[in-house]
Short mmCIF file of C-alpha atoms in Angstrom, two decimals:
data_model
loop_
_atom_site.label_atom_id
_atom_site.label_comp_id
_atom_site.label_asym_id
_atom_site.label_seq_id
_atom_site.Cartn_x
_atom_site.Cartn_y
_atom_site.Cartn_z
CA UNK A 1 57.18 98.95 144.95
CA UNK A 2 60.28 100.70 146.18
CA UNK A 3 63.03 100.12 148.72
CA UNK A 4 65.05 102.53 150.83
CA UNK A 5 68.71 101.77 151.58
CA UNK A 6 70.66 103.56 154.29
CA UNK A 7 74.27 104.58 153.69
CA UNK A 8 75.60 101.83 155.94
CA UNK A 9 74.09 98.94 154.02
CA UNK A 10 75.23 100.42 150.69
CA UNK A 11 78.82 100.90 151.84
CA UNK A 12 79.05 97.54 153.62
CA UNK A 13 77.78 95.67 150.56
CA UNK A 14 80.27 97.63 148.46
CA UNK A 15 83.09 96.50 150.76
CA UNK A 16 82.07 92.90 150.05
CA UNK A 17 81.89 93.66 146.31
CA UNK A 18 78.27 92.51 146.39
CA UNK A 19 76.64 95.89 145.81
CA UNK A 20 76.19 95.68 142.03
CA UNK A 21 74.82 92.13 142.12
CA UNK A 22 72.64 92.96 145.10
CA UNK A 23 71.16 96.03 143.47
CA UNK A 24 70.28 94.13 140.31
CA UNK A 25 68.49 91.46 142.30
CA UNK A 26 66.70 93.95 144.55
CA UNK A 27 65.61 96.04 141.58
CA UNK A 28 64.26 92.95 139.84
CA UNK A 29 62.26 91.96 142.91
CA UNK A 30 61.16 95.33 144.27
CA UNK A 31 61.56 97.98 141.60
CA UNK A 32 63.14 101.32 142.40
CA UNK A 33 65.93 101.67 144.94
CA UNK A 34 66.40 104.91 146.87
CA UNK A 35 69.45 106.14 148.77
CA UNK A 36 69.93 109.26 150.85
CA UNK A 37 71.24 112.30 149.02
CA UNK A 38 73.93 112.50 151.72
CA UNK A 39 75.60 109.38 150.29
CA UNK A 40 77.23 111.47 147.56
CA UNK A 41 78.90 113.71 150.13
CA UNK A 42 79.90 110.80 152.34
CA UNK A 43 81.90 109.31 149.47
CA UNK A 44 84.10 112.42 149.43
CA UNK A 45 85.02 112.28 153.10
CA UNK A 46 88.42 111.13 154.31
CA UNK A 47 86.81 109.18 157.13
CA UNK A 48 84.83 107.09 154.62
CA UNK A 49 88.01 106.41 152.66
CA UNK A 50 89.75 105.16 155.80
CA UNK A 51 86.71 103.19 156.97
CA UNK A 52 85.62 101.50 153.75
CA UNK A 53 88.54 101.79 151.34
CA UNK A 54 88.91 103.30 147.88
CA UNK A 55 87.61 100.23 146.04
CA UNK A 56 84.33 100.20 147.97
CA UNK A 57 83.77 103.92 147.41
CA UNK A 58 84.43 103.48 143.70
CA UNK A 59 81.85 100.69 143.50
CA UNK A 60 79.25 102.94 145.09
CA UNK A 61 80.17 105.75 142.72
CA UNK A 62 79.74 103.42 139.73
CA UNK A 63 76.24 102.49 140.87
CA UNK A 64 75.38 106.17 141.29
CA UNK A 65 76.78 107.01 137.85
CA UNK A 66 74.81 104.17 136.24
CA UNK A 67 71.55 105.40 137.74
CA UNK A 68 71.10 102.35 139.94
CA UNK A 69 69.58 104.54 142.66
CA UNK A 70 67.30 107.50 142.87
CA UNK A 71 68.15 110.14 145.45
CA UNK A 72 65.87 110.29 148.47
CA UNK A 73 65.50 113.97 149.28
CA UNK A 74 62.48 114.07 151.58
CA UNK A 75 62.86 115.80 154.95
CA UNK A 76 61.39 114.91 158.32
CA UNK A 77 57.91 116.38 158.64
CA UNK A 78 56.07 114.01 160.96
CA UNK A 79 56.02 115.59 164.45
CA UNK A 80 56.48 112.18 166.06
CA UNK A 81 59.81 111.72 164.28
CA UNK A 82 60.91 115.23 165.19
CA UNK A 83 60.12 114.48 168.84
CA UNK A 84 62.05 111.21 168.74
CA UNK A 85 65.09 112.79 167.13
CA UNK A 86 65.17 115.53 169.76
CA UNK A 87 64.72 113.24 172.74
CA UNK A 88 66.44 109.91 172.01
CA UNK A 89 70.06 108.98 171.32
CA UNK A 90 71.37 106.91 168.39
CA UNK A 91 68.65 108.13 166.01
CA UNK A 92 70.62 109.36 163.03
CA UNK A 93 68.99 112.15 161.05
CA UNK A 94 69.46 110.38 157.73
CA UNK A 95 67.77 107.23 158.90
CA UNK A 96 65.00 109.25 160.50
CA UNK A 97 64.42 110.77 157.06
CA UNK A 98 64.16 107.26 155.66
CA UNK A 99 61.57 106.50 158.33
CA UNK A 100 59.62 109.45 156.97
CA UNK A 101 59.77 107.70 153.61
CA UNK A 102 58.33 104.53 155.12
CA UNK A 103 55.50 106.56 156.59
CA UNK A 104 54.84 108.29 153.28
CA UNK A 105 54.96 105.67 150.58
CA UNK A 106 58.01 103.37 150.53
CA UNK A 107 57.81 99.65 151.21
CA UNK A 108 60.98 98.56 153.00
CA UNK A 109 64.04 100.02 154.68
CA UNK A 110 67.31 98.10 154.36
CA UNK A 111 69.72 99.12 157.11
CA UNK A 112 73.28 98.22 158.00
CA UNK A 113 73.09 100.06 161.32
CA UNK A 114 71.94 97.78 164.15
CA UNK A 115 72.41 100.55 166.69
CA UNK A 116 69.74 102.58 164.92
CA UNK A 117 67.41 99.59 164.54
CA UNK A 118 67.67 98.80 168.25
CA UNK A 119 67.18 102.43 169.21
CA UNK A 120 64.06 102.99 167.11
CA UNK A 121 62.57 99.69 168.29
CA UNK A 122 63.04 100.73 171.93
CA UNK A 123 61.00 103.91 171.42
CA UNK A 124 57.80 101.99 170.62
CA UNK A 125 57.36 104.04 167.45
CA UNK A 126 57.34 101.01 165.15
CA UNK A 127 54.15 99.64 166.70
CA UNK A 128 52.54 103.07 167.04
CA UNK A 129 53.14 103.88 163.38
CA UNK A 130 52.20 100.38 162.12
CA UNK A 131 55.66 99.84 160.62
CA UNK A 132 55.99 96.27 161.85
CA UNK A 133 58.15 93.99 159.68
CA UNK A 134 59.18 96.78 157.32
CA UNK A 135 62.92 96.64 158.07
CA UNK A 136 65.67 94.40 156.71
CA UNK A 137 69.07 94.16 158.42
CA UNK A 138 72.41 93.48 156.73
CA UNK A 139 72.49 89.79 157.66
CA UNK A 140 69.09 89.27 156.04
CA UNK A 141 70.38 90.89 152.87
CA UNK A 142 73.36 88.52 152.93
CA UNK A 143 70.98 85.54 153.21
CA UNK A 144 69.04 86.86 150.23
CA UNK A 145 72.26 87.12 148.21
CA UNK A 146 73.34 83.62 149.19
CA UNK A 147 69.97 82.26 148.06
CA UNK A 148 70.30 84.03 144.72
CA UNK A 149 74.05 83.82 144.02
CA UNK A 150 75.22 80.76 146.04
CA UNK A 151 77.12 80.48 149.30
CA UNK A 152 80.35 79.79 147.43
CA UNK A 153 80.08 83.08 145.55
CA UNK A 154 79.36 85.13 148.67
CA UNK A 155 82.09 83.35 150.67
CA UNK A 156 84.64 84.10 147.97
CA UNK A 157 83.73 87.79 147.90
CA UNK A 158 83.77 88.01 151.70
CA UNK A 159 87.13 86.26 151.98
CA UNK A 160 88.76 88.84 149.71
CA UNK A 161 87.17 91.68 151.64
CA UNK A 162 88.31 90.30 155.01
CA UNK A 163 91.92 90.23 153.74
CA UNK A 164 91.83 93.92 152.87
CA UNK A 165 93.28 96.77 154.90
CA UNK A 166 89.89 98.18 155.94
CA UNK A 167 87.80 96.68 158.70
CA UNK A 168 84.69 94.88 157.48
CA UNK A 169 81.57 94.57 159.67
CA UNK A 170 82.72 92.18 162.40
CA UNK A 171 79.31 90.51 162.69
CA UNK A 172 79.66 89.21 159.13
CA UNK A 173 82.80 87.25 160.01
CA UNK A 174 80.70 84.86 162.09
CA UNK A 175 78.47 84.17 159.09
CA UNK A 176 80.45 84.18 155.86
CA UNK A 177 83.99 83.85 154.56
CA UNK A 178 86.52 81.19 153.67
CA UNK A 179 85.31 77.73 154.67
CA UNK A 180 81.99 78.88 156.09
CA UNK A 181 79.25 76.30 155.68
CA UNK A 182 75.50 76.58 155.47
CA UNK A 183 75.37 75.75 159.19
CA UNK A 184 77.81 78.55 159.99
CA UNK A 185 75.59 81.03 158.17
CA UNK A 186 72.44 79.84 159.93
CA UNK A 187 74.04 80.01 163.38
CA UNK A 188 75.76 83.34 162.74
CA UNK A 189 72.68 85.03 161.34
CA UNK A 190 70.44 83.75 164.12
CA UNK A 191 72.89 85.08 166.68
CA UNK A 192 72.76 88.54 165.10
CA UNK A 193 68.98 88.57 164.65
CA UNK A 194 68.45 87.79 168.33
CA UNK A 195 69.61 91.33 169.03
CA UNK A 196 66.63 92.78 167.17
CA UNK A 197 62.88 92.51 167.94
CA UNK A 198 61.04 90.09 165.67
CA UNK A 199 58.31 92.68 165.10
CA UNK A 200 60.87 94.95 163.45
CA UNK A 201 62.22 92.71 160.69
CA UNK A 202 60.62 91.64 157.44
CA UNK A 203 59.28 88.08 157.51
CA UNK A 204 59.35 87.51 153.74
CA UNK A 205 60.90 84.12 153.07
CA UNK A 206 63.57 85.32 150.64
CA UNK A 207 65.32 87.13 153.52
CA UNK A 208 65.82 83.76 155.22
CA UNK A 209 68.50 81.31 154.19
CA UNK A 210 67.05 78.55 152.02
CA UNK A 211 67.72 74.94 153.08
CA UNK A 212 71.01 73.61 151.71
#
């Protein structure tokens, strides 16, 4: 098995200092992890430095240096994806390449970009291509990490990240951080998942928060 990660989910987990732990757990459960080859170039950009902070970029670089990921280098070849990219907004080329990977041979796509997930769901392509329940959003990944590492551990990491100079994904603040309880996580995650079609997201139990 193998899992694709978009740049957003990698960088947002790095901001929380949960990337290394998350990758170990995902590798143990799924096998190989793939990231876009564009991630390397994104780390060098000044906009990424301002958006995510030097510490987060260094954590990603460490994972790359340690061989945590393989580079996903496939290009878009399916004519349906080419049509969608040319005719619909909010369909990032990198994530469309990852969709090509799902069509070809990969198992899951982990994405930190809800705008993309909403946009691709609205096209009807997911049903047409039989890609139902092959996507995992950031909040589901956080639930997985809480199940594996404990809520206290994730809250502590999030609290430090929220105090930093760089803006952390605002949706996460409703779910995790200093003083957040199991109930806060459940309510916050459910609120975020309501924005996405149920047919899109993976229904495997480990992406759901376990009972406290």
